[in-house]
mmCIF file of C-alpha atoms and ligand atoms in Angstrom:
data_model
loop_
_atom_site.group_PDB
_atom_site.id
_atom_site.type_symbol
_atom_site.label_atom_id
_atom_site.label_comp_id
_atom_site.label_asym_id
_atom_site.label_seq_id
_atom_site.Cartn_x
_atom_site.Cartn_y
_atom_site.Cartn_z
ATOM 1 C CA MET A 1 22.061 -19.396 -18.038
ATOM 2 C CA SER A 2 24.692 -18.098 -15.556
ATOM 3 C CA LYS A 3 24.033 -17.403 -11.343
ATOM 4 C CA ASN A 4 24.425 -13.835 -11.927
ATOM 5 C CA TRP A 5 20.890 -14.188 -13.830
ATOM 6 C CA LEU A 6 19.316 -16.305 -11.693
ATOM 7 C CA MET A 7 19.892 -13.530 -8.938
ATOM 8 C CA THR A 8 18.595 -10.798 -11.024
ATOM 9 C CA ARG A 9 15.804 -13.124 -11.677
ATOM 10 C CA ARG A 10 15.162 -13.087 -7.919
ATOM 11 C CA ARG A 11 15.624 -9.453 -7.215
ATOM 12 C CA ALA A 12 13.028 -8.970 -9.933
ATOM 13 C CA LEU A 13 10.557 -10.344 -7.613
ATOM 14 C CA TRP A 14 11.457 -7.742 -5.211
ATOM 15 C CA PHE A 15 7.377 -6.872 -4.748
ATOM 16 C CA GLY A 16 6.482 -10.004 -6.038
ATOM 17 C CA LEU A 17 5.284 -11.914 -3.178
ATOM 18 C CA ALA A 18 3.133 -8.574 -2.691
ATOM 19 C CA SER A 19 -0.400 -8.280 -3.544
ATOM 20 C CA LEU A 20 -1.508 -5.270 -5.854
ATOM 21 C CA THR A 21 -2.529 -3.017 -3.106
ATOM 22 C CA GLY A 22 -4.918 -1.190 -5.092
ATOM 23 C CA ILE A 23 -2.760 2.341 -5.995
ATOM 24 C CA VAL A 24 -5.138 3.939 -8.135
ATOM 25 C CA THR A 25 -4.252 6.734 -10.162
ATOM 26 C CA GLN A 26 -6.540 9.949 -10.654
ATOM 27 C CA ALA A 27 -8.761 9.379 -13.225
ATOM 28 C CA GLY A 28 -11.111 11.729 -15.492
ATOM 29 C CA CYS A 29 -8.369 13.540 -17.162
ATOM 30 C CA ARG A 30 -10.231 14.509 -19.970
ATOM 31 C CA ALA A 31 -8.557 12.160 -22.662
ATOM 32 C CA MET A 32 -7.973 13.643 -26.217
ATOM 33 C CA ARG A 33 -6.630 10.609 -27.446
ATOM 34 C CA PRO A 34 -8.314 7.273 -25.741
ATOM 35 C CA SER A 35 -5.027 5.315 -26.804
ATOM 36 C CA TYR A 36 -6.918 1.792 -24.947
ATOM 37 C CA PRO A 37 -10.310 1.056 -24.310
ATOM 38 C CA ILE A 38 -10.438 0.343 -20.768
ATOM 39 C CA GLN A 39 -10.636 -3.560 -20.018
ATOM 40 C CA ALA A 40 -12.800 -3.966 -16.813
ATOM 41 C CA LEU A 41 -9.968 -6.488 -15.939
ATOM 42 C CA GLU A 42 -7.623 -6.540 -12.749
ATOM 43 C CA ASP A 43 -8.277 -3.124 -11.310
ATOM 44 C CA PRO A 44 -10.890 -1.835 -13.581
ATOM 45 C CA ALA A 45 -11.434 1.649 -11.808
ATOM 46 C CA ARG A 46 -7.597 2.586 -13.316
ATOM 47 C CA ASP A 47 -7.347 5.134 -16.321
ATOM 48 C CA PHE A 48 -4.302 5.109 -18.445
ATOM 49 C CA THR A 49 -5.163 7.423 -20.688
ATOM 50 C CA VAL A 50 -2.937 10.156 -22.062
ATOM 51 C CA LEU A 51 -3.765 13.415 -23.071
ATOM 52 C CA GLY A 52 -1.534 14.816 -26.738
ATOM 53 C CA GLU A 53 0.510 13.088 -29.162
ATOM 54 C CA ALA A 54 4.022 14.190 -27.665
ATOM 55 C CA TYR A 55 6.883 10.876 -27.305
ATOM 56 C CA LEU A 56 8.242 9.948 -24.070
ATOM 57 C CA ARG A 57 11.565 11.902 -24.595
ATOM 58 C CA GLU A 58 9.826 14.909 -24.632
ATOM 59 C CA ARG A 59 7.210 14.231 -22.203
ATOM 60 C CA ALA A 60 10.418 13.898 -19.957
ATOM 61 C CA ALA A 61 12.208 16.957 -21.107
ATOM 62 C CA ALA A 62 9.450 18.979 -20.297
ATOM 63 C CA LYS A 63 9.764 18.272 -16.685
ATOM 64 C CA GLY A 64 13.716 18.012 -16.945
ATOM 65 C CA LEU A 65 14.220 14.582 -17.210
ATOM 66 C CA ILE A 66 15.727 11.986 -19.608
ATOM 67 C CA TYR A 67 14.318 9.176 -20.826
ATOM 68 C CA GLY A 68 16.041 6.745 -23.344
ATOM 69 C CA ALA A 69 16.708 3.233 -23.731
ATOM 70 C CA ALA A 70 19.120 0.305 -24.476
ATOM 71 C CA SER A 71 19.788 -1.136 -27.658
ATOM 72 C CA GLY A 72 22.047 -3.207 -29.174
ATOM 73 C CA TYR A 73 23.790 -2.328 -32.828
ATOM 74 C CA ASP A 74 23.177 -5.049 -34.508
ATOM 75 C CA LYS A 75 19.278 -3.785 -33.991
ATOM 76 C CA LEU A 76 19.735 0.079 -34.582
ATOM 77 C CA ALA A 77 21.777 -1.138 -37.985
ATOM 78 C CA SER A 78 19.434 -3.426 -39.494
ATOM 79 C CA ASP A 79 15.956 -2.539 -38.296
ATOM 80 C CA THR A 80 14.632 0.514 -39.841
ATOM 81 C CA LYS A 81 11.151 0.759 -38.806
ATOM 82 C CA PHE A 82 12.162 -0.075 -34.534
ATOM 83 C CA THR A 83 15.556 2.870 -35.355
ATOM 84 C CA ALA A 84 12.465 5.083 -36.148
ATOM 85 C CA ARG A 85 10.897 5.040 -33.177
ATOM 86 C CA PHE A 86 13.817 4.484 -31.433
ATOM 87 C CA ILE A 87 14.897 7.863 -32.596
ATOM 88 C CA GLN A 88 11.516 9.155 -31.782
ATOM 89 C CA GLU A 89 11.219 8.618 -28.042
ATOM 90 C CA CYS A 90 14.505 8.328 -27.139
ATOM 91 C CA GLY A 91 16.609 10.685 -25.320
ATOM 92 C CA ILE A 92 19.704 8.808 -24.542
ATOM 93 C CA LEU A 93 20.700 5.372 -25.862
ATOM 94 C CA VAL A 94 22.730 2.675 -23.518
ATOM 95 C CA PRO A 95 24.738 -0.041 -25.900
ATOM 96 C CA GLU A 96 23.163 -3.072 -24.034
ATOM 97 C CA GLY A 97 26.455 -4.784 -24.811
ATOM 98 C CA GLU A 98 28.448 -3.223 -26.858
ATOM 99 C CA LEU A 99 30.834 -1.558 -24.334
ATOM 100 C CA LYS A 100 30.997 -4.761 -22.121
ATOM 101 C CA TRP A 101 34.201 -6.563 -21.620
ATOM 102 C CA THR A 102 33.400 -9.263 -23.961
ATOM 103 C CA ALA A 103 32.661 -6.782 -26.989
ATOM 104 C CA LEU A 104 35.677 -4.665 -26.526
ATOM 105 C CA ARG A 105 38.094 -6.755 -25.766
ATOM 106 C CA PRO A 106 38.951 -9.229 -28.320
ATOM 107 C CA SER A 107 42.228 -10.689 -26.723
ATOM 108 C CA PRO A 108 44.588 -8.626 -23.760
ATOM 109 C CA ASP A 109 46.185 -6.756 -25.713
ATOM 110 C CA LYS A 110 43.616 -5.866 -28.003
ATOM 111 C CA PHE A 111 40.459 -3.114 -28.619
ATOM 112 C CA ASP A 112 37.495 -2.738 -30.762
ATOM 113 C CA PHE A 113 35.743 -0.179 -30.420
ATOM 114 C CA THR A 114 33.602 -0.792 -33.907
ATOM 115 C CA LEU A 115 30.247 -1.280 -32.740
ATOM 116 C CA GLY A 116 30.974 1.662 -29.737
ATOM 117 C CA ASP A 117 31.708 3.760 -32.221
ATOM 118 C CA TRP A 118 28.791 3.542 -34.325
ATOM 119 C CA LEU A 119 26.508 3.448 -31.769
ATOM 120 C CA SER A 120 27.868 6.689 -30.311
ATOM 121 C CA GLU A 121 27.505 8.269 -34.090
ATOM 122 C CA PHE A 122 24.235 7.094 -34.076
ATOM 123 C CA ALA A 123 23.204 8.328 -31.001
ATOM 124 C CA HIS A 124 24.824 11.832 -31.510
ATOM 125 C CA THR A 125 23.668 12.057 -35.071
ATOM 126 C CA ASN A 126 20.080 11.845 -33.969
ATOM 127 C CA GLY A 127 20.185 14.159 -30.852
ATOM 128 C CA MET A 128 20.466 11.913 -28.405
ATOM 129 C CA LEU A 129 22.410 11.700 -25.368
ATOM 130 C CA PHE A 130 25.345 8.101 -24.544
ATOM 131 C CA ARG A 131 25.247 6.272 -21.807
ATOM 132 C CA GLY A 132 28.711 4.201 -20.875
ATOM 133 C CA HIS A 133 27.501 0.711 -19.473
ATOM 134 C CA THR A 134 30.070 -0.174 -17.504
ATOM 135 C CA LEU A 135 33.453 -0.492 -17.070
ATOM 136 C CA VAL A 136 33.706 -2.719 -14.528
ATOM 137 C CA TRP A 137 31.385 -6.001 -14.113
ATOM 138 C CA ASN A 138 32.046 -8.951 -12.293
ATOM 139 C CA GLN A 139 30.104 -10.539 -15.575
ATOM 140 C CA SER A 140 30.925 -10.611 -18.832
ATOM 141 C CA LEU A 141 34.385 -10.888 -18.782
ATOM 142 C CA PRO A 142 36.189 -12.602 -22.179
ATOM 143 C CA GLU A 143 37.799 -15.862 -21.799
ATOM 144 C CA TRP A 144 41.039 -15.098 -21.860
ATOM 145 C CA PHE A 145 40.587 -13.164 -18.449
ATOM 146 C CA LYS A 146 40.857 -15.972 -16.354
ATOM 147 C CA ASP A 147 44.192 -17.214 -17.542
ATOM 148 C CA THR A 148 45.225 -13.815 -17.958
ATOM 149 C CA VAL A 149 44.622 -11.798 -14.922
ATOM 150 C CA ASN A 150 46.023 -12.354 -11.771
ATOM 151 C CA SER A 151 47.056 -10.610 -8.354
ATOM 152 C CA LYS A 152 49.808 -8.700 -10.118
ATOM 153 C CA ASN A 153 48.745 -7.721 -12.889
ATOM 154 C CA ALA A 154 44.674 -7.069 -12.167
ATOM 155 C CA GLU A 155 45.529 -3.526 -10.940
ATOM 156 C CA GLN A 156 47.177 -2.478 -14.078
ATOM 157 C CA VAL A 157 44.960 -4.411 -16.480
ATOM 158 C CA LEU A 158 41.742 -2.478 -14.685
ATOM 159 C CA THR A 159 43.386 0.895 -15.177
ATOM 160 C CA THR A 160 44.218 0.053 -18.900
ATOM 161 C CA HIS A 161 41.044 -0.632 -19.487
ATOM 162 C CA ILE A 162 38.842 2.203 -17.921
ATOM 163 C CA LYS A 163 41.786 4.749 -18.954
ATOM 164 C CA THR A 164 41.397 3.220 -22.681
ATOM 165 C CA VAL A 165 37.681 2.649 -22.709
ATOM 166 C CA ALA A 166 36.926 6.484 -20.733
ATOM 167 C CA GLY A 167 39.772 8.020 -22.663
ATOM 168 C CA HIS A 168 37.953 6.805 -26.165
ATOM 169 C CA TYR A 169 34.642 8.234 -25.220
ATOM 170 C CA ALA A 170 35.791 11.438 -23.532
ATOM 171 C CA GLY A 171 33.662 14.118 -24.138
ATOM 172 C CA LYS A 172 30.899 11.510 -26.014
ATOM 173 C CA ILE A 173 29.357 10.167 -22.782
ATOM 174 C CA HIS A 174 26.858 11.412 -20.404
ATOM 175 C CA SER A 175 27.313 9.029 -17.581
ATOM 176 C CA TRP A 176 29.308 6.375 -17.297
ATOM 177 C CA ASP A 177 28.296 2.579 -14.985
ATOM 178 C CA VAL A 178 31.919 2.738 -13.519
ATOM 179 C CA VAL A 179 31.148 0.036 -11.404
ATOM 180 C CA ASN A 180 28.801 -2.650 -12.460
ATOM 181 C CA GLU A 181 26.649 -4.460 -9.440
ATOM 182 C CA SER A 182 29.288 -4.203 -6.511
ATOM 183 C CA VAL A 183 26.693 -5.125 -4.125
ATOM 184 C CA SER A 184 25.249 -8.977 -3.795
ATOM 185 C CA PRO A 185 24.314 -9.464 -0.233
ATOM 186 C CA GLU A 186 23.732 -13.375 -1.651
ATOM 187 C CA HIS A 187 27.101 -13.790 -1.758
ATOM 188 C CA GLY A 188 27.828 -13.760 2.502
ATOM 189 C CA ARG A 189 30.206 -11.149 2.827
ATOM 190 C CA PRO A 190 29.645 -8.819 6.032
ATOM 191 C CA ASP A 191 29.828 -5.661 3.974
ATOM 192 C CA GLY A 192 27.362 -6.906 1.388
ATOM 193 C CA LEU A 193 29.916 -6.636 -1.553
ATOM 194 C CA THR A 194 29.558 -8.865 -5.284
ATOM 195 C CA VAL A 195 32.575 -11.969 -4.921
ATOM 196 C CA SER A 196 34.533 -10.630 -8.056
ATOM 197 C CA PRO A 197 38.022 -11.328 -9.630
ATOM 198 C CA TRP A 198 38.220 -7.715 -9.009
ATOM 199 C CA LEU A 199 37.352 -7.911 -5.333
ATOM 200 C CA ASN A 200 39.799 -10.869 -4.451
ATOM 201 C CA PHE A 201 42.576 -9.659 -6.820
ATOM 202 C CA LEU A 202 42.462 -6.050 -5.570
ATOM 203 C CA GLY A 203 40.386 -5.955 -2.285
ATOM 204 C CA VAL A 204 37.807 -3.347 -1.614
ATOM 205 C CA ASP A 205 39.529 -0.122 -2.745
ATOM 206 C CA TYR A 206 38.804 -1.241 -6.857
ATOM 207 C CA ILE A 207 35.493 0.414 -6.762
ATOM 208 C CA ALA A 208 37.340 3.516 -5.446
ATOM 209 C CA LEU A 209 40.330 2.950 -8.323
ATOM 210 C CA ALA A 210 37.709 2.379 -10.857
ATOM 211 C CA PHE A 211 36.021 5.468 -10.126
ATOM 212 C CA ARG A 212 39.653 7.739 -10.111
ATOM 213 C CA THR A 213 40.235 6.548 -12.994
ATOM 214 C CA ALA A 214 37.571 7.278 -14.727
ATOM 215 C CA ARG A 215 37.403 10.418 -13.700
ATOM 216 C CA GLN A 216 40.975 11.310 -14.786
ATOM 217 C CA ALA A 217 40.366 9.522 -18.150
ATOM 218 C CA ASP A 218 36.970 11.373 -19.087
ATOM 219 C CA PRO A 219 36.773 14.874 -16.765
ATOM 220 C CA GLN A 220 33.032 15.313 -17.795
ATOM 221 C CA ALA A 221 30.732 12.212 -17.228
ATOM 222 C CA LEU A 222 27.907 11.788 -14.718
ATOM 223 C CA LEU A 223 30.720 8.655 -12.751
ATOM 224 C CA CYS A 224 27.802 6.277 -11.510
ATOM 225 C CA LEU A 225 27.528 3.398 -9.532
ATOM 226 C CA ASN A 226 25.173 1.036 -10.610
ATOM 227 C CA GLU A 227 23.104 -1.411 -9.058
ATOM 228 C CA ALA A 228 19.847 -3.816 -8.864
ATOM 229 C CA VAL A 229 17.834 -2.872 -5.322
ATOM 230 C CA GLY A 230 14.386 -2.737 -4.437
ATOM 231 C CA GLY A 231 12.055 -2.107 -1.516
ATOM 232 C CA GLY A 232 11.049 -5.512 -0.538
ATOM 233 C CA LYS A 233 12.443 -6.787 2.624
ATOM 234 C CA GLU A 234 14.877 -9.052 1.152
ATOM 235 C CA ASP A 235 16.672 -6.287 0.195
ATOM 236 C CA ASN A 236 16.692 -4.388 3.062
ATOM 237 C CA PHE A 237 20.723 -5.480 4.263
ATOM 238 C CA ARG A 238 20.964 -4.887 -0.055
ATOM 239 C CA ARG A 239 19.942 -1.042 0.306
ATOM 240 C CA LYS A 240 21.383 -0.958 3.629
ATOM 241 C CA ALA A 241 24.811 -2.119 1.668
ATOM 242 C CA ILE A 242 24.489 0.458 -0.965
ATOM 243 C CA LEU A 243 24.204 3.270 1.273
ATOM 244 C CA THR A 244 27.615 2.626 3.436
ATOM 245 C CA LEU A 245 29.588 1.931 0.424
ATOM 246 C CA LEU A 246 28.535 5.272 -0.682
ATOM 247 C CA GLN A 247 29.391 6.821 2.022
ATOM 248 C CA ARG A 248 32.632 5.516 2.429
ATOM 249 C CA LEU A 249 33.588 5.931 -1.364
ATOM 250 C CA LEU A 250 32.377 9.784 -0.240
ATOM 251 C CA SER A 251 34.343 10.057 2.656
ATOM 252 C CA GLN A 252 37.574 9.163 0.853
ATOM 253 C CA GLY A 253 36.890 11.943 -1.772
ATOM 254 C CA THR A 254 35.966 9.260 -4.506
ATOM 255 C CA PRO A 255 34.913 10.905 -7.730
ATOM 256 C CA ILE A 256 31.291 9.450 -7.628
ATOM 257 C CA GLN A 257 28.428 11.387 -8.617
ATOM 258 C CA ALA A 258 25.370 9.231 -9.063
ATOM 259 C CA LEU A 259 23.534 5.673 -8.031
ATOM 260 C CA GLY A 260 22.011 3.827 -11.434
ATOM 261 C CA ILE A 261 18.978 1.891 -10.212
ATOM 262 C CA GLU A 262 18.435 -0.804 -12.533
ATOM 263 C CA SER A 263 14.660 -1.734 -12.071
ATOM 264 C CA HIS A 264 13.682 -4.843 -13.298
ATOM 265 C CA LEU A 265 10.672 -4.941 -11.610
ATOM 266 C CA GLY A 266 8.513 -7.845 -10.834
ATOM 267 C CA GLY A 267 4.306 -8.065 -11.832
ATOM 268 C CA ARG A 268 3.339 -6.567 -8.468
ATOM 269 C CA LEU A 269 3.850 -3.720 -6.536
ATOM 270 C CA SER A 270 2.967 -3.154 -2.699
ATOM 271 C CA ASN A 271 2.695 0.263 -1.252
ATOM 272 C CA ALA A 272 4.887 -1.098 1.855
ATOM 273 C CA ASP A 273 7.741 -1.788 -0.787
ATOM 274 C CA LEU A 274 7.027 1.622 -2.394
ATOM 275 C CA THR A 275 7.406 3.682 0.859
ATOM 276 C CA THR A 276 10.783 2.180 2.104
ATOM 277 C CA PHE A 277 11.996 2.523 -1.676
ATOM 278 C CA ARG A 278 10.877 6.044 -1.493
ATOM 279 C CA GLY A 279 13.093 6.757 1.470
ATOM 280 C CA PHE A 280 15.954 5.061 -0.048
ATOM 281 C CA LEU A 281 15.937 7.316 -3.047
ATOM 282 C CA HIS A 282 15.824 10.020 -0.071
ATOM 283 C CA ASP A 283 18.747 8.836 1.608
ATOM 284 C CA VAL A 284 21.203 8.205 -1.797
ATOM 285 C CA ALA A 285 19.648 11.751 -2.442
ATOM 286 C CA SER A 286 20.852 13.213 0.763
ATOM 287 C CA LEU A 287 24.197 12.159 0.091
ATOM 288 C CA ASP A 288 24.096 14.755 -2.590
ATOM 289 C CA LEU A 289 24.294 12.237 -5.471
ATOM 290 C CA LYS A 290 22.185 12.023 -8.385
ATOM 291 C CA ILE A 291 19.996 9.474 -9.164
ATOM 292 C CA LEU A 292 19.195 7.510 -12.513
ATOM 293 C CA ILE A 293 17.193 4.653 -12.968
ATOM 294 C CA THR A 294 18.934 2.780 -15.379
ATOM 295 C CA GLU A 295 17.307 -0.847 -16.827
ATOM 296 C CA LEU A 296 13.316 -0.538 -16.266
ATOM 297 C CA ASP A 297 11.015 -3.283 -16.938
ATOM 298 C CA VAL A 298 8.428 -5.080 -16.007
ATOM 299 C CA ILE A 299 8.700 -8.794 -16.043
ATOM 300 C CA ASP A 300 5.305 -10.732 -17.025
ATOM 301 C CA LYS A 301 6.961 -14.431 -16.718
ATOM 302 C CA ASP A 302 4.146 -14.755 -13.586
ATOM 303 C CA LEU A 303 1.374 -12.633 -14.705
ATOM 304 C CA PRO A 304 -2.129 -14.311 -16.289
ATOM 305 C CA LEU A 305 -1.462 -15.274 -19.842
ATOM 306 C CA ASP A 306 -4.193 -12.501 -21.473
ATOM 307 C CA ILE A 307 -2.900 -9.909 -22.607
ATOM 308 C CA ASN A 308 -5.471 -7.653 -21.695
ATOM 309 C CA VAL A 309 -5.007 -8.283 -18.225
ATOM 310 C CA ARG A 310 -1.363 -8.556 -18.568
ATOM 311 C CA ASP A 311 -0.908 -5.150 -20.223
ATOM 312 C CA ARG A 312 -2.443 -3.962 -17.336
ATOM 313 C CA MET A 313 -0.668 -5.428 -14.671
ATOM 314 C CA VAL A 314 2.821 -4.098 -16.625
ATOM 315 C CA ALA A 315 1.263 -0.582 -17.191
ATOM 316 C CA GLY A 316 0.068 -0.566 -13.438
ATOM 317 C CA VAL A 317 3.791 -1.465 -12.348
ATOM 318 C CA TYR A 318 5.319 1.485 -14.405
ATOM 319 C CA GLU A 319 2.974 4.283 -13.105
ATOM 320 C CA ASP A 320 3.262 3.165 -9.794
ATOM 321 C CA TYR A 321 6.817 3.182 -9.315
ATOM 322 C CA LEU A 322 7.515 6.217 -11.845
ATOM 323 C CA SER A 323 5.411 8.022 -9.960
ATOM 324 C CA VAL A 324 7.163 7.412 -6.624
ATOM 325 C CA VAL A 325 10.798 7.747 -8.156
ATOM 326 C CA LEU A 326 9.873 11.146 -9.831
ATOM 327 C CA GLU A 327 8.807 12.656 -6.336
ATOM 328 C CA GLU A 328 12.546 12.190 -5.770
ATOM 329 C CA PRO A 329 14.239 15.397 -7.191
ATOM 330 C CA ALA A 330 17.617 14.143 -7.840
ATOM 331 C CA VAL A 331 16.436 11.576 -10.224
ATOM 332 C CA ILE A 332 17.216 13.191 -13.080
ATOM 333 C CA ALA A 333 16.951 10.037 -15.651
ATOM 334 C CA ILE A 334 14.519 6.821 -16.777
ATOM 335 C CA LEU A 335 15.924 4.569 -19.472
ATOM 336 C CA THR A 336 14.181 0.996 -20.209
ATOM 337 C CA TRP A 337 16.403 -1.690 -20.780
ATOM 338 C CA GLY A 338 15.153 -1.986 -24.865
ATOM 339 C CA LEU A 339 11.762 -0.348 -26.063
ATOM 340 C CA SER A 340 10.050 -2.862 -28.014
ATOM 341 C CA ASP A 341 8.868 -6.754 -26.363
ATOM 342 C CA HIS A 342 10.202 -7.652 -29.820
ATOM 343 C CA TYR A 343 13.901 -6.896 -28.553
ATOM 344 C CA THR A 344 14.225 -7.905 -25.032
ATOM 345 C CA TRP A 345 16.559 -9.936 -22.674
ATOM 346 C CA HIS A 346 13.418 -11.188 -20.906
ATOM 347 C CA SER A 347 13.015 -13.175 -23.693
ATOM 348 C CA THR A 348 15.737 -15.851 -22.804
ATOM 349 C CA TYR A 349 16.358 -14.721 -19.298
ATOM 350 C CA ASN A 350 12.541 -14.700 -18.335
ATOM 351 C CA PRO A 351 10.502 -16.876 -20.402
ATOM 352 C CA ARG A 352 6.888 -17.628 -19.866
ATOM 353 C CA GLU A 353 6.177 -21.258 -18.866
ATOM 354 C CA ASP A 354 3.308 -21.210 -21.539
ATOM 355 C CA LYS A 355 5.741 -19.742 -24.217
ATOM 356 C CA ALA A 356 3.475 -16.930 -24.903
ATOM 357 C CA PRO A 357 5.969 -13.871 -26.130
ATOM 358 C CA VAL A 358 6.551 -11.977 -22.967
ATOM 359 C CA ARG A 359 5.588 -8.214 -23.034
ATOM 360 C CA PRO A 360 8.104 -6.278 -20.288
ATOM 361 C CA LEU A 361 8.235 -2.592 -22.280
ATOM 362 C CA PRO A 362 6.659 0.182 -23.249
ATOM 363 C CA LEU A 363 6.190 -0.428 -27.261
ATOM 364 C CA ASP A 364 5.036 -4.031 -28.267
ATOM 365 C CA ALA A 365 6.868 -6.299 -31.180
ATOM 366 C CA GLN A 366 4.785 -4.312 -33.841
ATOM 367 C CA LEU A 367 5.787 -1.028 -32.264
ATOM 368 C CA LYS A 368 2.817 0.044 -31.336
ATOM 369 C CA ARG A 369 2.239 1.943 -28.185
ATOM 370 C CA LYS A 370 0.852 -0.096 -25.129
ATOM 371 C CA LEU A 371 -0.256 0.980 -21.950
ATOM 372 C CA ALA A 372 2.912 0.721 -20.417
ATOM 373 C CA TRP A 373 4.193 3.257 -22.871
ATOM 374 C CA ASN A 374 0.489 5.099 -21.405
ATOM 375 C CA ALA A 375 1.990 4.747 -17.906
ATOM 376 C CA MET A 376 5.377 6.145 -18.368
ATOM 377 C CA ALA A 377 3.363 9.071 -20.388
ATOM 378 C CA ARG A 378 1.522 9.964 -17.609
ATOM 379 C CA ALA A 379 4.295 9.754 -15.094
ATOM 380 C CA PHE A 380 6.375 12.143 -16.926
ATOM 381 C CA ASP A 381 3.441 14.386 -17.363
ATOM 382 C CA ASN A 382 2.071 14.466 -13.219
ATOM 383 C CA ALA A 383 5.684 14.867 -12.193
ATOM 384 C CA SER A 384 6.481 18.165 -10.752
ATOM 385 C CA ARG A 385 9.361 20.185 -12.479
ATOM 386 C CA HIS A 386 11.625 20.588 -9.526
ATOM 387 C CA ARG A 387 14.940 18.811 -10.701
ATOM 388 C CA THR A 388 17.927 19.544 -10.558
ATOM 389 C CA HIS A 389 20.778 18.744 -13.026
ATOM 390 C CA ILE A 390 24.116 18.615 -13.534
ATOM 391 C CA PRO A 391 24.785 21.063 -16.819
ATOM 392 C CA ASN A 392 27.915 19.736 -19.126
ATOM 393 C CA PRO A 393 28.470 22.453 -21.874
ATOM 394 C CA GLN A 394 31.230 20.332 -22.946
ATOM 395 C CA LEU A 395 28.938 17.522 -24.187
ATOM 396 C CA SER A 396 26.970 19.259 -27.243
ATOM 397 C CA HIS A 397 23.691 17.164 -25.772
ATOM 398 C CA GLY A 398 25.016 17.348 -22.401
ATOM 399 C CA THR A 399 22.460 19.198 -20.754
ATOM 400 C CA ILE A 400 18.545 19.158 -20.049
ATOM 401 C CA ARG A 401 16.909 22.024 -21.442
ATOM 402 C CA GLU A 402 14.946 23.946 -19.091
ATOM 403 C CA THR A 403 11.792 25.027 -20.492
ATOM 404 C CA SER A 404 9.560 28.059 -18.717
ATOM 405 C CA PRO A 405 6.812 26.779 -16.661
HETATM 406 C C1 LIG B 1 22.306 -8.396 -20.135
HETATM 407 C C2 LIG B 1 21.933 -8.047 -21.299
HETATM 408 O O1 LIG B 1 20.046 -7.263 -21.444
HETATM 409 C C3 LIG B 1 21.724 -9.824 -22.330
HETATM 410 O O2 LIG B 1 21.595 -9.089 -23.631
HETATM 411 C C4 LIG B 1 23.236 -10.320 -22.243
HETATM 412 O O3 LIG B 1 23.110 -11.066 -22.811
HETATM 413 C C5 LIG B 1 23.263 -10.232 -20.837
HETATM 414 O O4 LIG B 1 23.215 -8.819 -20.001
HETATM 415 N N1 LIG B 1 22.207 -5.935 -15.492
HETATM 416 C C6 LIG B 1 22.684 -5.258 -16.489
HETATM 417 C C7 LIG B 1 22.737 -5.805 -18.033
HETATM 418 O O5 LIG B 1 23.711 -4.331 -15.549
HETATM 419 O O6 LIG B 1 24.211 -5.372 -18.279
HETATM 420 C C8 LIG B 1 22.274 -6.851 -18.238
HETATM 421 O O7 LIG B 1 21.884 -6.814 -19.736
HETATM 422 C C9 LIG B 1 21.073 -7.042 -17.965
HETATM 423 C C10 LIG B 1 20.596 -6.966 -15.819
#
């Protein structure tokens, strides 16, 4: 396991030290389809019932939102039951790894778009938007990178990659994570920026350069900075560093339009951290940027073994977090990092000590809706419709359909 994943685990615990402080949602809606018996466990007063049968993508779209998930090619190309459920629930697909450097760049002078193209075609054929993840990251760099890239050629290597990849998918991408995880206070810099080969070779302006190059290659996609950040005290400096970076980029006229917030959450939330997080979303929106929740899941490695208790706690985190997130009109999309517990990176990166299968996602390993699904559905259903969006008429599926109230 690389250092980065340990960091991700640390960040995932951003709410983790606080106790669950009784955010109880409104109970008592008439339940047409009480999907699950309410267990008198952990928070017996909490009601996760959902009205109606609509899929998540429909519930989100009714509020001017996009819902979707990450998946790899291998699952969508081979598991027909999973694929059918993915098409039902998701309005946007983001490749989990197929657009990263390791997948696209077998050698310094080669690009291999085979799997990315398959996924792009799959999304468009099935009426889904397609997200790009990611053009620039300090992780997922191919083996040849360290022997080939240096301060003399780094700019050319970076811009060639972005021009070629963003150019290849131009017109087909809803949004690009142009730069991923550019802020890592634990790396010790006063500006909080991630120490990466790009930063070492090109200085802090590699970020603006990446955005300018992406905009030239694809004039239509929404260009995002994607960061892992939460509302906990341990992220005080991280939030500040991200805001400072965004302000600097905007003041330089950098073509950045949105902040992606990964949201690999720990198993408990506190009201105080949610309030701080709400303020952060407001601060980002005040910069006239959109916000996407890009990699939502709930790490259950430290939660009780009992599935009833665990699922209720995970669902509570989903609903509490999304309720706060969806108060912010600048939020336009919610993506989970996977759809079914059968395929989740946490099985590898955050396994449970008791070896029980992890349950971080809306559908269980048999593709059945869990309470986390209910929690998401409820958050979408309870969200208001005052969203703003960026119309993108060039993309066949690029606009968020507005429905009459
Ligand atoms: C992860 C994938 O889920 C894993 O399958 C892969 O081995 C490593 O990368 N933040 C990100 C994502 O931006 O790209 C990471 O995805 C999860 C953390």
